[in-house]
Amino acid sequence: MDSDSEIIEVERKRSNLGAELSSQVLESLPRDLILCILSRLPVSSFVQLKSVCTGWRMLTRDPDLVNKYRSCMDGINNPCLIFHSDCTVRNQLHFVEFPACNHESEEKVKRFHVPFWEAMPEFDVLGSSNGLLCLSDSLQNDAICVYNPFTGNYQDLPKSTQFPNQQVVYGFGFHPTAKEYKVLKIVYYMKTDKDYLRPLRVYVELDSEVQIFTLGSSTWRSLGKVGYRHHLYQWHSQVLVNGRLHWVTWPRRYHRGIKIISFDLAEEQFLEVPSTPLMGFNYHLVVLGECLSAAVYFNYCKLEIWVMAEYGVEESWIKKFDIRAHMPKGLKEDPANQFFKNSKIIWKGGYIRVLCLLKNGDILLEYKNRALVSYDPKSGEFKDVIFQGMPKWYQTIVHVGSLTWIETSLISTDA
Amino acid sequence: MSSSSSPMQSTGRKLKLKSKDDETFEVEEAVAVKSQIFKYMVEDGVSNGPIPLPNVNGKTLARVLQWCQKHADPTITEDELNKYDAGFIDVDQAVLYDLLMAANYLNIEELLKLACMRVADMIKGKSPDEIRRTFNIKNDFTPEEEEEVRKENAWALGP
């Protein structure tokens, strides 16, 4: 009996020693090591560190660490998926951290507690860039905010100039060298009412005005006209490559095909991206593996993906993926409920959307806003991607989680 | 997998290492070069007398060298290696801490990744309370801070 209690005593002393050491484990490690460890955490775990103790809380607020964490994440984990849904009275944002492997994993979808839900019950997600989301109020014109769902911190943007009969195309992105987030408004409007009196056959050219807001500044700035007569087409997500945002244009009468227009967030200039190999095709842009890519739609729901292997080099457009038609398991009849009939997400959605490239080389696809499927280009196989707690229908946003804190600046309240 | 991809011919050359508590170890060059520190020493030809390692104790050095030996073995399969790693890193926190520091000091990338991943796995998916219990951390928030923390924790709700 004595030897037993002795053993227990020794064990207790040893584990206490271990406890003493471990209570300083993370804080006393060299910074590089701390970063090495923390950058392997999915962002939802990184967030929990804030609540452990004052030492760890300070760690998560260290801007150097937060910035480096973000850049490490890109290399290690799959991005987060955020689901914007309008299946209920107010819009919701859910998220899931895509596991590195195994599609039928135990990952559960969680819902963000959106702090401004009362002020903005219905919103559009304009884009996600470098850890932040840009949202616009669906009900109120010109209410835009930038939000970090993982910290709950957000900033309303100041009001910008409004125009008569305006149609707005938005841009949102982070420039990696300038290290600034910018929100872009490309406003198309009709100057005077008398344009309405022109015969309908005559093509009416719209005036345009580009406004830009740098996060951290206090007012919007005007950059004048777009400079292209082609009207840009607003897509569900931002296509940011090389510090430039990209859009395709609406087809113009008497002009063959659509163009690709880019906007450099640092230089604040528009530039056309050569796309002759895609002439005549109907496509949407997407970023795959950091390359500008085009998802080309064909009849019978076939899809081809062309990738611009070397940015700006026209000859480098290559057809990289050929995706045959597929009907995912989850798509039976349309839900027979009122919210579905009125859903603006469904109304704006399409049949298939290319989301991103996964770490294992699979392509993630969204079908009819109701099913996620991964496609393995090597085997040609489709796999349903199912997470517990997915909303019934949604728009998927590919997001890189981070704890970036939006510095609230002095916002001018003038209209 | 390994950066030293040349065929593993035993040159017979051995390195002598001395831990901080004066334990000496002899290890084959091909095994030692898993550490970038030793790799540069071997390349620069400075590997005569026993190399002092004032930052690593004998027990940890023995473990690290064992790991290097296993990973320098050309006959071992990837599956076997993964199994070995899983067992190797399943140690208590004090040992893990020593391994982390040693792998960092000796610049052994693969071992460092393994140890970091292990600590990350100990944190992943846990609530702040569970994290505190795992690492025996004292909750030192003031009541005001505790309230702030509680509010912040409402950032995400279950399904």
Coordinates of C-alpha atoms in Angstrom, one line a residue:
Chain A
M1 CA 0.0 0.0 0.0
D2 CA 2.8 2.4 0.9
S3 CA 4.6 1.8 -2.3
D4 CA 1.4 2.5 -4.2
S5 CA 0.9 5.9 -2.5
E6 CA 4.5 6.6 -3.1
I7 CA 4.1 6.0 -6.8
I8 CA 1.0 8.3 -6.8
E9 CA 3.0 10.9 -4.9
V10 CA 5.9 10.8 -7.5
E11 CA 3.3 10.9 -10.3
R12 CA 1.7 13.9 -8.8
K13 CA 5.0 15.7 -8.4
R14 CA 5.9 14.9 -12.0
S15 CA 2.7 16.1 -13.4
N16 CA 2.9 19.3 -11.3
L17 CA 6.3 19.9 -12.8
G18 CA 4.8 19.3 -16.2
A19 CA 2.1 21.8 -15.3
E20 CA 4.6 24.4 -14.2
L21 CA 6.4 24.0 -17.5
S22 CA 3.3 23.9 -19.6
S23 CA 1.7 27.0 -18.1
Q24 CA 4.4 28.9 -19.8
V25 CA 4.7 26.8 -22.9
L26 CA 3.2 29.0 -25.5
E27 CA 4.3 32.4 -24.1
S28 CA 7.9 31.5 -23.5
L29 CA 8.5 29.9 -26.9
P30 CA 10.3 32.1 -29.4
R31 CA 8.0 34.0 -31.7
D32 CA 8.8 31.9 -34.7
L33 CA 7.7 28.8 -33.0
I34 CA 4.5 30.4 -31.7
L35 CA 3.7 31.4 -35.2
C36 CA 4.5 28.0 -36.5
I37 CA 2.0 26.5 -34.0
L38 CA -0.7 29.0 -34.3
S39 CA -0.7 29.1 -38.1
R40 CA -1.7 25.5 -38.1
L41 CA -4.9 26.2 -36.2
P42 CA -8.1 26.7 -38.1
V43 CA -9.3 30.3 -37.5
S44 CA -12.1 29.3 -35.2
S45 CA -9.6 27.8 -32.9
F46 CA -7.3 30.8 -33.2
V47 CA -10.2 32.9 -32.1
Q48 CA -10.7 30.8 -28.9
L49 CA -7.2 31.8 -27.7
K50 CA -8.4 35.3 -27.0
S51 CA -10.5 33.9 -24.1
V52 CA -7.9 31.7 -22.4
C53 CA -5.9 34.1 -20.3
T54 CA -4.4 37.6 -20.5
G55 CA -1.1 36.4 -21.9
W56 CA -2.7 34.5 -24.8
R57 CA -5.2 37.3 -25.4
M58 CA -2.3 39.7 -25.9
L59 CA -0.8 37.3 -28.4
T60 CA -3.9 37.3 -30.6
R61 CA -3.9 41.1 -30.6
D62 CA -0.3 41.4 -31.8
P63 CA -0.7 42.8 -35.3
D64 CA 2.5 41.3 -36.5
L65 CA 1.3 37.8 -35.5
V66 CA -2.1 38.4 -37.0
N67 CA -0.7 39.5 -40.3
K68 CA 1.7 36.6 -40.5
Y69 CA -1.0 34.1 -39.5
R70 CA -3.1 35.2 -42.5
S71 CA -0.3 34.5 -44.9
C72 CA 0.6 31.2 -43.4
M73 CA -3.0 30.0 -43.6
D74 CA -3.0 30.2 -47.4
G75 CA -0.3 27.6 -47.6
I76 CA -1.6 25.2 -45.0
N77 CA -5.3 24.9 -44.8
N78 CA -8.2 25.0 -47.2
P79 CA -10.1 28.3 -47.1
C80 CA -13.2 28.7 -45.1
L81 CA -16.6 28.6 -46.7
I82 CA -19.1 31.1 -45.7
F83 CA -22.7 30.5 -46.7
H84 CA -25.0 33.5 -47.2
S85 CA -28.6 32.3 -46.9
D86 CA -32.1 33.9 -47.0
C87 CA -34.1 30.9 -45.9
T88 CA -35.5 32.8 -43.0
V89 CA -36.8 36.3 -42.3
R90 CA -33.4 37.8 -42.0
N91 CA -30.3 36.9 -43.9
Q92 CA -27.8 34.7 -42.2
L93 CA -24.1 33.9 -42.5
H94 CA -22.9 30.4 -41.7
F95 CA -19.5 29.0 -42.0
V96 CA -17.5 25.8 -42.1
E97 CA -13.8 25.2 -42.1
F98 CA -13.1 22.9 -44.9
P99 CA -11.1 19.9 -43.7
A100 CA -7.9 19.0 -45.4
C101 CA -9.2 15.6 -46.3
N102 CA -12.3 13.4 -46.1
H103 CA -15.4 15.0 -47.5
E104 CA -17.9 13.2 -45.2
S105 CA -16.2 14.6 -42.2
E106 CA -17.7 15.6 -38.9
E107 CA -17.4 19.3 -39.6
K108 CA -20.5 21.1 -38.5
V109 CA -21.7 24.3 -40.0
K110 CA -21.9 27.1 -37.5
R111 CA -23.7 30.4 -37.7
F112 CA -22.1 33.8 -37.2
H113 CA -23.7 36.1 -34.8
V114 CA -23.9 39.2 -37.1
P115 CA -23.7 42.2 -34.8
F116 CA -25.5 44.6 -37.2
W117 CA -28.4 42.3 -37.9
E118 CA -31.0 44.7 -36.7
A119 CA -29.7 47.6 -38.8
M120 CA -29.2 45.4 -41.8
P121 CA -31.5 42.4 -41.8
E122 CA -31.1 41.8 -45.6
F123 CA -27.8 42.3 -47.3
D124 CA -25.7 41.3 -50.3
V125 CA -22.2 40.0 -49.9
L126 CA -20.1 42.0 -52.3
G127 CA -17.0 40.1 -51.7
S128 CA -14.4 38.6 -49.4
S129 CA -10.8 39.6 -49.4
N130 CA -7.9 38.9 -47.1
G131 CA -10.1 38.1 -44.1
L132 CA -12.8 40.8 -44.5
L133 CA -16.2 40.8 -46.0
C134 CA -17.9 43.7 -47.7
L135 CA -21.6 43.8 -47.4
S136 CA -24.3 46.1 -48.8
D137 CA -27.7 46.7 -47.5
S138 CA -30.4 45.3 -49.8
L139 CA -33.1 47.5 -48.5
Q140 CA -31.2 50.7 -48.1
N141 CA -29.4 52.3 -51.0
D142 CA -25.8 53.1 -50.3
A143 CA -25.3 51.4 -46.9
I144 CA -22.1 49.5 -47.2
C145 CA -20.1 47.9 -44.4
V146 CA -16.8 46.0 -44.1
Y147 CA -17.0 43.2 -41.5
N148 CA -14.7 40.5 -40.0
P149 CA -17.0 37.7 -39.1
F150 CA -14.4 36.0 -36.8
T151 CA -13.9 39.0 -34.6
G152 CA -17.4 40.6 -35.0
N153 CA -15.8 43.9 -35.7
Y154 CA -17.2 46.0 -38.5
Q155 CA -17.2 49.5 -40.0
D156 CA -20.0 51.3 -41.8
L157 CA -18.7 53.2 -44.8
P158 CA -19.6 56.9 -45.2
K159 CA -22.3 57.9 -47.7
S160 CA -21.2 58.4 -51.3
T161 CA -22.7 60.5 -54.1
Q162 CA -25.8 59.1 -55.6
F163 CA -26.9 59.4 -59.2
P164 CA -30.2 59.4 -61.1
N165 CA -31.3 56.0 -62.4
Q166 CA -28.0 54.4 -61.2
Q167 CA -26.8 50.9 -61.7
V168 CA -23.8 50.1 -59.5
V169 CA -21.1 47.5 -60.0
Y170 CA -19.0 47.0 -56.8
G171 CA -15.5 45.9 -56.2
F172 CA -13.8 45.1 -53.0
G173 CA -10.2 43.9 -52.5
F174 CA -7.0 44.0 -50.5
H175 CA -3.8 45.1 -52.3
P176 CA -0.9 42.9 -51.0
T177 CA 1.8 45.4 -51.5
A178 CA 0.0 48.6 -50.7
K179 CA -1.6 46.7 -47.8
E180 CA -4.9 48.6 -48.1
Y181 CA -8.4 47.5 -48.5
K182 CA -10.5 49.4 -51.0
V183 CA -14.1 49.5 -52.0
L184 CA -15.0 50.5 -55.5
K185 CA -18.3 51.7 -56.9
I186 CA -18.7 51.8 -60.6
V187 CA -21.9 53.8 -61.2
Y188 CA -23.7 53.8 -64.5
Y189 CA -26.4 56.4 -64.8
M190 CA -28.5 58.3 -67.2
K191 CA -27.7 62.0 -67.1
T192 CA -31.0 63.5 -68.2
D193 CA -34.5 62.3 -68.4
K194 CA -34.7 63.3 -72.1
D195 CA -32.6 60.3 -73.0
Y196 CA -35.7 58.2 -72.2
L197 CA -37.4 59.9 -75.2
R198 CA -35.0 58.4 -77.7
P199 CA -36.4 55.6 -79.9
L200 CA -35.7 52.3 -78.3
R201 CA -33.7 51.0 -81.2
V202 CA -31.0 53.5 -80.6
Y203 CA -28.4 52.3 -78.1
V204 CA -28.3 54.6 -75.2
E205 CA -24.9 55.0 -73.8
L206 CA -24.8 55.4 -70.0
D207 CA -22.6 57.8 -68.2
S208 CA -20.3 56.4 -65.7
E209 CA -18.5 57.5 -62.5
V210 CA -16.0 55.6 -60.5
Q211 CA -15.8 56.1 -56.8
I212 CA -13.3 54.6 -54.5
F213 CA -13.0 54.3 -50.7
T214 CA -9.8 53.3 -48.9
L215 CA -10.4 51.6 -45.6
G216 CA -8.9 53.9 -42.9
S217 CA -9.7 57.1 -44.8
S218 CA -12.7 59.3 -44.2
T219 CA -14.3 59.9 -47.5
W220 CA -15.0 58.5 -50.9
R221 CA -12.9 59.8 -53.8
S222 CA -14.0 60.2 -57.4
L223 CA -11.9 58.7 -60.2
G224 CA -14.1 60.0 -63.1
K225 CA -15.4 57.9 -65.9
V226 CA -14.7 54.3 -66.4
G227 CA -13.0 54.9 -69.8
Y228 CA -14.5 51.8 -71.4
R229 CA -17.8 51.8 -73.2
H230 CA -18.5 48.3 -72.2
H231 CA -20.7 47.9 -69.2
L232 CA -19.1 45.8 -66.5
Y233 CA -21.0 42.8 -65.2
Q234 CA -21.4 42.3 -61.4
W235 CA -20.6 38.8 -60.4
H236 CA -21.2 37.0 -57.0
S237 CA -17.6 37.2 -55.9
Q238 CA -14.6 39.4 -56.4
V239 CA -11.9 38.1 -58.8
L240 CA -8.7 39.5 -57.4
V241 CA -5.4 38.5 -59.0
N242 CA -2.1 40.4 -58.8
G243 CA -3.7 43.1 -56.8
R244 CA -6.3 43.7 -59.6
L245 CA -10.0 43.2 -59.6
H246 CA -11.6 41.7 -62.7
W247 CA -15.0 41.8 -64.4
V248 CA -16.4 40.6 -67.7
T249 CA -18.5 43.0 -69.7
W250 CA -22.0 42.8 -70.9
P251 CA -22.1 41.9 -74.6
R252 CA -22.4 45.0 -76.8
R253 CA -24.4 45.2 -80.0
Y254 CA -22.2 45.0 -83.0
H255 CA -19.2 43.8 -81.0
R256 CA -18.2 40.2 -80.9
G257 CA -18.1 38.6 -77.5
I258 CA -17.3 40.0 -74.1
K259 CA -14.1 41.5 -72.7
I260 CA -12.2 41.2 -69.4
I261 CA -11.5 44.5 -67.7
S262 CA -9.3 44.8 -64.7
F263 CA -8.8 47.5 -62.1
D264 CA -5.4 47.9 -60.3
L265 CA -6.1 48.6 -56.7
A266 CA -2.8 50.4 -56.2
E267 CA -2.5 52.3 -59.4
E268 CA -6.3 52.8 -59.5
Q269 CA -6.4 52.3 -63.2
F270 CA -8.5 50.2 -65.5
L271 CA -6.9 47.9 -68.1
E272 CA -8.2 45.4 -70.5
V273 CA -6.9 41.8 -70.1
P274 CA -6.3 40.1 -73.4
S275 CA -8.7 37.2 -73.9
T276 CA -8.8 36.4 -77.6
P277 CA -8.7 32.6 -77.1
L278 CA -12.1 33.0 -75.2
M279 CA -13.7 35.0 -78.0
G280 CA -17.3 34.0 -78.5
F281 CA -17.6 32.0 -75.3
N282 CA -20.0 32.7 -72.5
Y283 CA -18.0 32.6 -69.3
H284 CA -17.5 33.8 -65.8
L285 CA -14.2 34.6 -64.1
V286 CA -12.9 32.8 -61.0
V287 CA -9.5 32.6 -59.3
L288 CA -8.0 29.1 -59.2
G289 CA -4.7 28.5 -57.6
E290 CA -4.0 32.2 -57.7
C291 CA -4.5 32.3 -61.5
L292 CA -7.1 34.2 -63.4
S293 CA -9.5 31.6 -64.8
A294 CA -12.6 31.5 -66.9
A295 CA -15.4 29.0 -66.4
V296 CA -16.9 28.6 -69.8
Y297 CA -20.5 27.3 -70.1
F298 CA -21.6 25.0 -72.8
N299 CA -24.9 23.4 -73.6
Y300 CA -26.2 20.6 -71.4
C301 CA -24.4 22.0 -68.4
K302 CA -21.0 21.1 -69.5
L303 CA -18.2 23.2 -68.3
E304 CA -14.7 24.0 -69.4
I305 CA -12.2 25.9 -67.3
W306 CA -9.5 28.0 -69.0
V307 CA -6.6 29.3 -67.0
M308 CA -4.4 32.2 -67.7
A309 CA -1.2 30.5 -66.6
E310 CA 0.9 33.7 -66.9
Y311 CA -1.0 36.8 -65.9
G312 CA -1.3 39.2 -68.8
V313 CA 0.2 36.9 -71.4
E314 CA -2.6 36.1 -74.0
E315 CA -0.9 33.0 -75.3
S316 CA -0.9 31.5 -71.8
W317 CA -4.7 30.9 -71.8
I318 CA -5.0 27.1 -71.7
K319 CA -8.0 24.9 -71.4
K320 CA -7.1 23.1 -68.2
F321 CA -10.3 21.3 -67.1
D322 CA -13.2 19.7 -68.9
I323 CA -16.1 19.0 -66.6
R324 CA -19.0 17.0 -67.9
A325 CA -22.6 17.5 -66.8
H326 CA -23.4 16.2 -63.4
M327 CA -26.5 16.1 -61.2
P328 CA -25.6 16.1 -57.5
K329 CA -27.5 13.9 -55.0
G330 CA -28.9 16.8 -53.1
L331 CA -30.9 18.3 -55.9
K332 CA -34.4 16.9 -56.0
E333 CA -37.3 19.2 -56.5
D334 CA -37.2 22.8 -55.5
P335 CA -38.2 23.4 -51.9
A336 CA -41.9 24.4 -51.9
N337 CA -41.8 27.3 -49.5
Q338 CA -42.4 31.0 -49.6
F339 CA -38.9 32.0 -48.8
F340 CA -37.5 30.0 -51.7
K341 CA -39.9 31.6 -54.2
N342 CA -38.9 35.1 -53.0
S343 CA -35.2 34.3 -52.5
K344 CA -33.0 36.9 -54.1
I345 CA -30.1 34.5 -53.8
I346 CA -31.9 31.9 -55.9
W347 CA -33.0 34.5 -58.3
K348 CA -29.5 35.8 -58.9
G349 CA -28.0 32.3 -58.9
G350 CA -27.4 30.0 -61.8
Y351 CA -26.9 26.3 -62.4
I352 CA -23.3 25.8 -61.6
R353 CA -20.6 28.0 -60.1
V354 CA -16.9 27.3 -59.8
L355 CA -15.7 28.2 -56.3
C356 CA -12.1 27.4 -55.8
L357 CA -9.3 24.9 -56.0
L358 CA -8.9 22.7 -52.9
K359 CA -5.5 21.8 -51.4
N360 CA -5.8 18.2 -52.8
G361 CA -6.2 19.5 -56.4
D362 CA -10.0 19.0 -56.5
I363 CA -12.2 21.8 -57.8
L364 CA -15.1 22.9 -55.6
L365 CA -18.4 23.5 -57.4
E366 CA -21.7 24.9 -56.2
Y367 CA -24.8 23.5 -58.0
K368 CA -28.0 25.6 -58.0
N369 CA -27.2 27.2 -54.7
R370 CA -28.1 23.9 -53.0
A371 CA -25.3 21.4 -53.4
L372 CA -21.6 21.4 -53.1
V373 CA -19.6 19.0 -55.1
S374 CA -15.9 18.4 -55.5
Y375 CA -14.5 17.3 -58.8
D376 CA -11.2 15.4 -59.1
P377 CA -9.7 16.3 -62.4
K378 CA -7.3 13.3 -62.3
S379 CA -10.0 10.7 -62.0
G380 CA -12.9 12.7 -63.3
E381 CA -15.0 11.8 -60.3
F382 CA -17.5 13.9 -58.5
K383 CA -18.0 13.7 -54.8
D384 CA -20.8 15.3 -52.9
V385 CA -19.6 17.6 -50.1
I386 CA -21.9 17.5 -47.2
F387 CA -21.6 19.2 -43.9
Q388 CA -24.0 18.9 -41.0
G389 CA -26.2 22.0 -40.5
M390 CA -26.0 23.4 -44.1
P391 CA -28.7 26.0 -44.8
K392 CA -31.3 24.8 -47.3
W393 CA -30.0 27.1 -50.0
Y394 CA -27.2 29.6 -50.0
Q395 CA -24.5 31.5 -51.8
T396 CA -21.0 30.2 -51.1
I397 CA -18.3 32.7 -50.4
V398 CA -14.7 31.5 -50.3
H399 CA -13.1 33.2 -47.4
V400 CA -9.7 33.2 -45.7
G401 CA -10.3 33.6 -42.0
S402 CA -8.2 36.0 -40.0
L403 CA -8.3 38.1 -36.9
T404 CA -7.6 41.4 -38.7
W405 CA -9.0 44.2 -36.7
I406 CA -10.7 47.0 -38.8
E407 CA -9.4 50.3 -37.4
T408 CA -12.3 52.6 -37.1
S409 CA -11.3 56.0 -38.4
L410 CA -13.0 59.3 -38.2
I411 CA -15.8 58.9 -40.7
S412 CA -17.2 62.0 -42.3
T413 CA -21.0 62.1 -41.7
D414 CA -21.6 64.5 -44.6
A415 CA -23.6 63.0 -47.4
Chain B
M1 CA 10.9 13.6 -49.1
S2 CA 14.3 14.2 -47.9
S3 CA 16.4 17.1 -49.1
S4 CA 19.6 15.1 -49.0
S5 CA 18.5 13.1 -52.0
S6 CA 21.8 11.6 -53.0
P7 CA 22.1 7.8 -52.6
M8 CA 22.7 6.9 -49.0
Q9 CA 26.2 5.5 -49.1
S10 CA 27.6 5.2 -45.7
T11 CA 30.8 7.3 -45.9
G12 CA 31.5 6.0 -42.4
R13 CA 32.1 9.6 -41.4
K14 CA 30.6 10.3 -38.0
L15 CA 29.9 13.5 -36.2
K16 CA 30.5 13.9 -32.5
L17 CA 27.9 15.8 -30.5
K18 CA 28.0 17.0 -26.9
S19 CA 24.8 17.8 -25.1
K20 CA 24.5 20.6 -22.5
D21 CA 24.8 18.0 -19.7
D22 CA 28.0 16.7 -21.2
E23 CA 26.6 13.5 -22.8
T24 CA 28.4 12.7 -26.0
F25 CA 26.8 11.1 -29.1
E26 CA 28.2 9.7 -32.2
V27 CA 26.0 9.9 -35.2
E28 CA 26.5 9.2 -38.9
E29 CA 26.8 12.2 -41.2
A30 CA 23.9 11.0 -43.3
V31 CA 21.6 11.0 -40.2
A32 CA 23.0 14.3 -38.7
V33 CA 22.4 16.3 -41.8
K34 CA 18.6 16.2 -41.2
S35 CA 19.5 19.2 -39.1
Q36 CA 20.3 22.2 -41.3
I37 CA 22.9 23.3 -38.7
F38 CA 24.9 20.1 -39.1
K39 CA 24.3 20.1 -42.9
Y40 CA 26.1 23.4 -43.2
M41 CA 28.9 22.3 -40.9
V42 CA 29.5 19.2 -42.9
E43 CA 29.5 21.1 -46.2
D44 CA 31.8 23.7 -44.8
G45 CA 34.1 21.0 -43.5
V46 CA 34.0 22.2 -39.8
S47 CA 33.2 18.9 -38.1
N48 CA 36.3 17.9 -36.2
G49 CA 36.0 17.9 -32.4
P50 CA 32.7 17.2 -30.6
I51 CA 30.2 19.9 -31.5
P52 CA 28.9 21.5 -28.3
L53 CA 25.1 21.9 -28.1
P54 CA 24.5 24.1 -25.0
N55 CA 20.8 24.3 -25.7
V56 CA 19.9 20.7 -25.8
N57 CA 20.0 18.1 -22.9
G58 CA 21.1 14.6 -23.4
K59 CA 17.7 12.9 -23.1
T60 CA 16.2 15.2 -25.7
L61 CA 19.2 14.9 -28.0
A62 CA 18.9 11.1 -27.8
R63 CA 15.3 11.3 -28.9
V64 CA 16.0 13.7 -31.7
L65 CA 18.8 11.6 -33.1
Q66 CA 16.6 8.5 -32.9
W67 CA 14.0 10.4 -35.0
C68 CA 16.7 11.5 -37.5
Q69 CA 17.9 7.9 -37.8
K70 CA 14.5 6.6 -38.6
H71 CA 13.9 9.4 -41.2
A72 CA 17.3 8.9 -42.8
D73 CA 16.5 5.2 -43.4
P74 CA 16.0 4.7 -47.1
T75 CA 14.2 1.4 -46.7
I76 CA 11.3 2.7 -44.6
T77 CA 8.0 3.3 -46.3
E78 CA 5.9 6.5 -46.0
D79 CA 3.2 4.6 -44.1
E80 CA 5.6 3.2 -41.6
L81 CA 7.1 6.7 -41.2
N82 CA 3.8 8.2 -40.5
K83 CA 3.0 5.5 -37.9
Y84 CA 6.4 6.1 -36.3
D85 CA 5.8 9.9 -36.2
A86 CA 2.4 9.5 -34.6
G87 CA 3.9 7.4 -31.8
F88 CA 7.0 9.5 -31.4
I89 CA 5.1 12.7 -30.8
D90 CA 2.6 11.2 -28.4
V91 CA 4.5 12.4 -25.3
D92 CA 3.8 14.5 -22.3
Q93 CA 4.0 18.3 -22.5
A94 CA 7.4 18.6 -20.9
V95 CA 9.0 16.4 -23.5
L96 CA 7.1 18.0 -26.3
Y97 CA 8.4 21.4 -25.2
D98 CA 12.0 20.1 -25.2
L99 CA 11.5 18.6 -28.6
L100 CA 10.1 21.8 -30.0
M101 CA 13.0 23.8 -28.7
A102 CA 15.5 21.3 -29.9
A103 CA 14.0 21.0 -33.4
N104 CA 14.0 24.8 -33.6
Y105 CA 17.5 25.2 -32.4
L106 CA 18.9 22.4 -34.6
N107 CA 16.7 23.6 -37.5
I108 CA 15.1 20.2 -38.3
E109 CA 12.2 21.3 -40.4
E110 CA 10.2 18.0 -40.5
L111 CA 10.5 17.5 -36.8
L112 CA 9.5 21.0 -36.1
K113 CA 6.4 20.7 -38.2
L114 CA 5.5 17.5 -36.5
A115 CA 5.9 19.0 -33.0
C116 CA 4.0 22.2 -33.9
M117 CA 1.2 20.2 -35.4
R118 CA 1.0 18.2 -32.2
V119 CA 0.6 21.4 -30.1
A120 CA -1.9 22.8 -32.6
D121 CA -3.9 19.5 -32.3
M122 CA -4.0 19.9 -28.6
I123 CA -5.6 23.3 -29.0
K124 CA -7.9 22.6 -32.0
G125 CA -11.6 22.4 -31.4
K126 CA -11.4 23.1 -27.7
S127 CA -13.3 25.7 -25.8
P128 CA -11.1 28.2 -23.8
D129 CA -11.9 26.3 -20.7
E130 CA -10.8 23.0 -22.1
I131 CA -7.6 24.7 -23.4
R132 CA -6.9 25.9 -19.9
R133 CA -7.3 22.5 -18.5
T134 CA -5.0 20.9 -21.1
F135 CA -2.2 23.3 -20.5
N136 CA -2.9 23.9 -16.9
I137 CA -3.3 27.6 -17.4
K138 CA -4.8 29.9 -14.8
N139 CA -7.7 32.1 -15.8
D140 CA -6.3 35.5 -14.8
F141 CA -9.0 37.7 -16.2
T142 CA -10.5 40.4 -14.0
P143 CA -14.3 40.3 -13.7
E144 CA -14.6 43.2 -16.1
E145 CA -12.3 41.4 -18.6
E146 CA -14.2 38.2 -18.0
E147 CA -17.4 40.0 -19.1
E148 CA -15.8 41.4 -22.2
V149 CA -14.5 37.9 -23.0
R150 CA -17.9 36.4 -22.5
K151 CA -19.4 38.9 -24.9
E152 CA -16.8 38.2 -27.5
N153 CA -17.4 34.5 -27.3
A154 CA -20.8 35.0 -28.8
W155 CA -19.3 35.5 -32.2
A156 CA -20.5 32.2 -33.5
L157 CA -23.4 30.1 -32.5
G158 CA -24.1 26.4 -33.0
P159 CA -26.1 25.3 -36.0

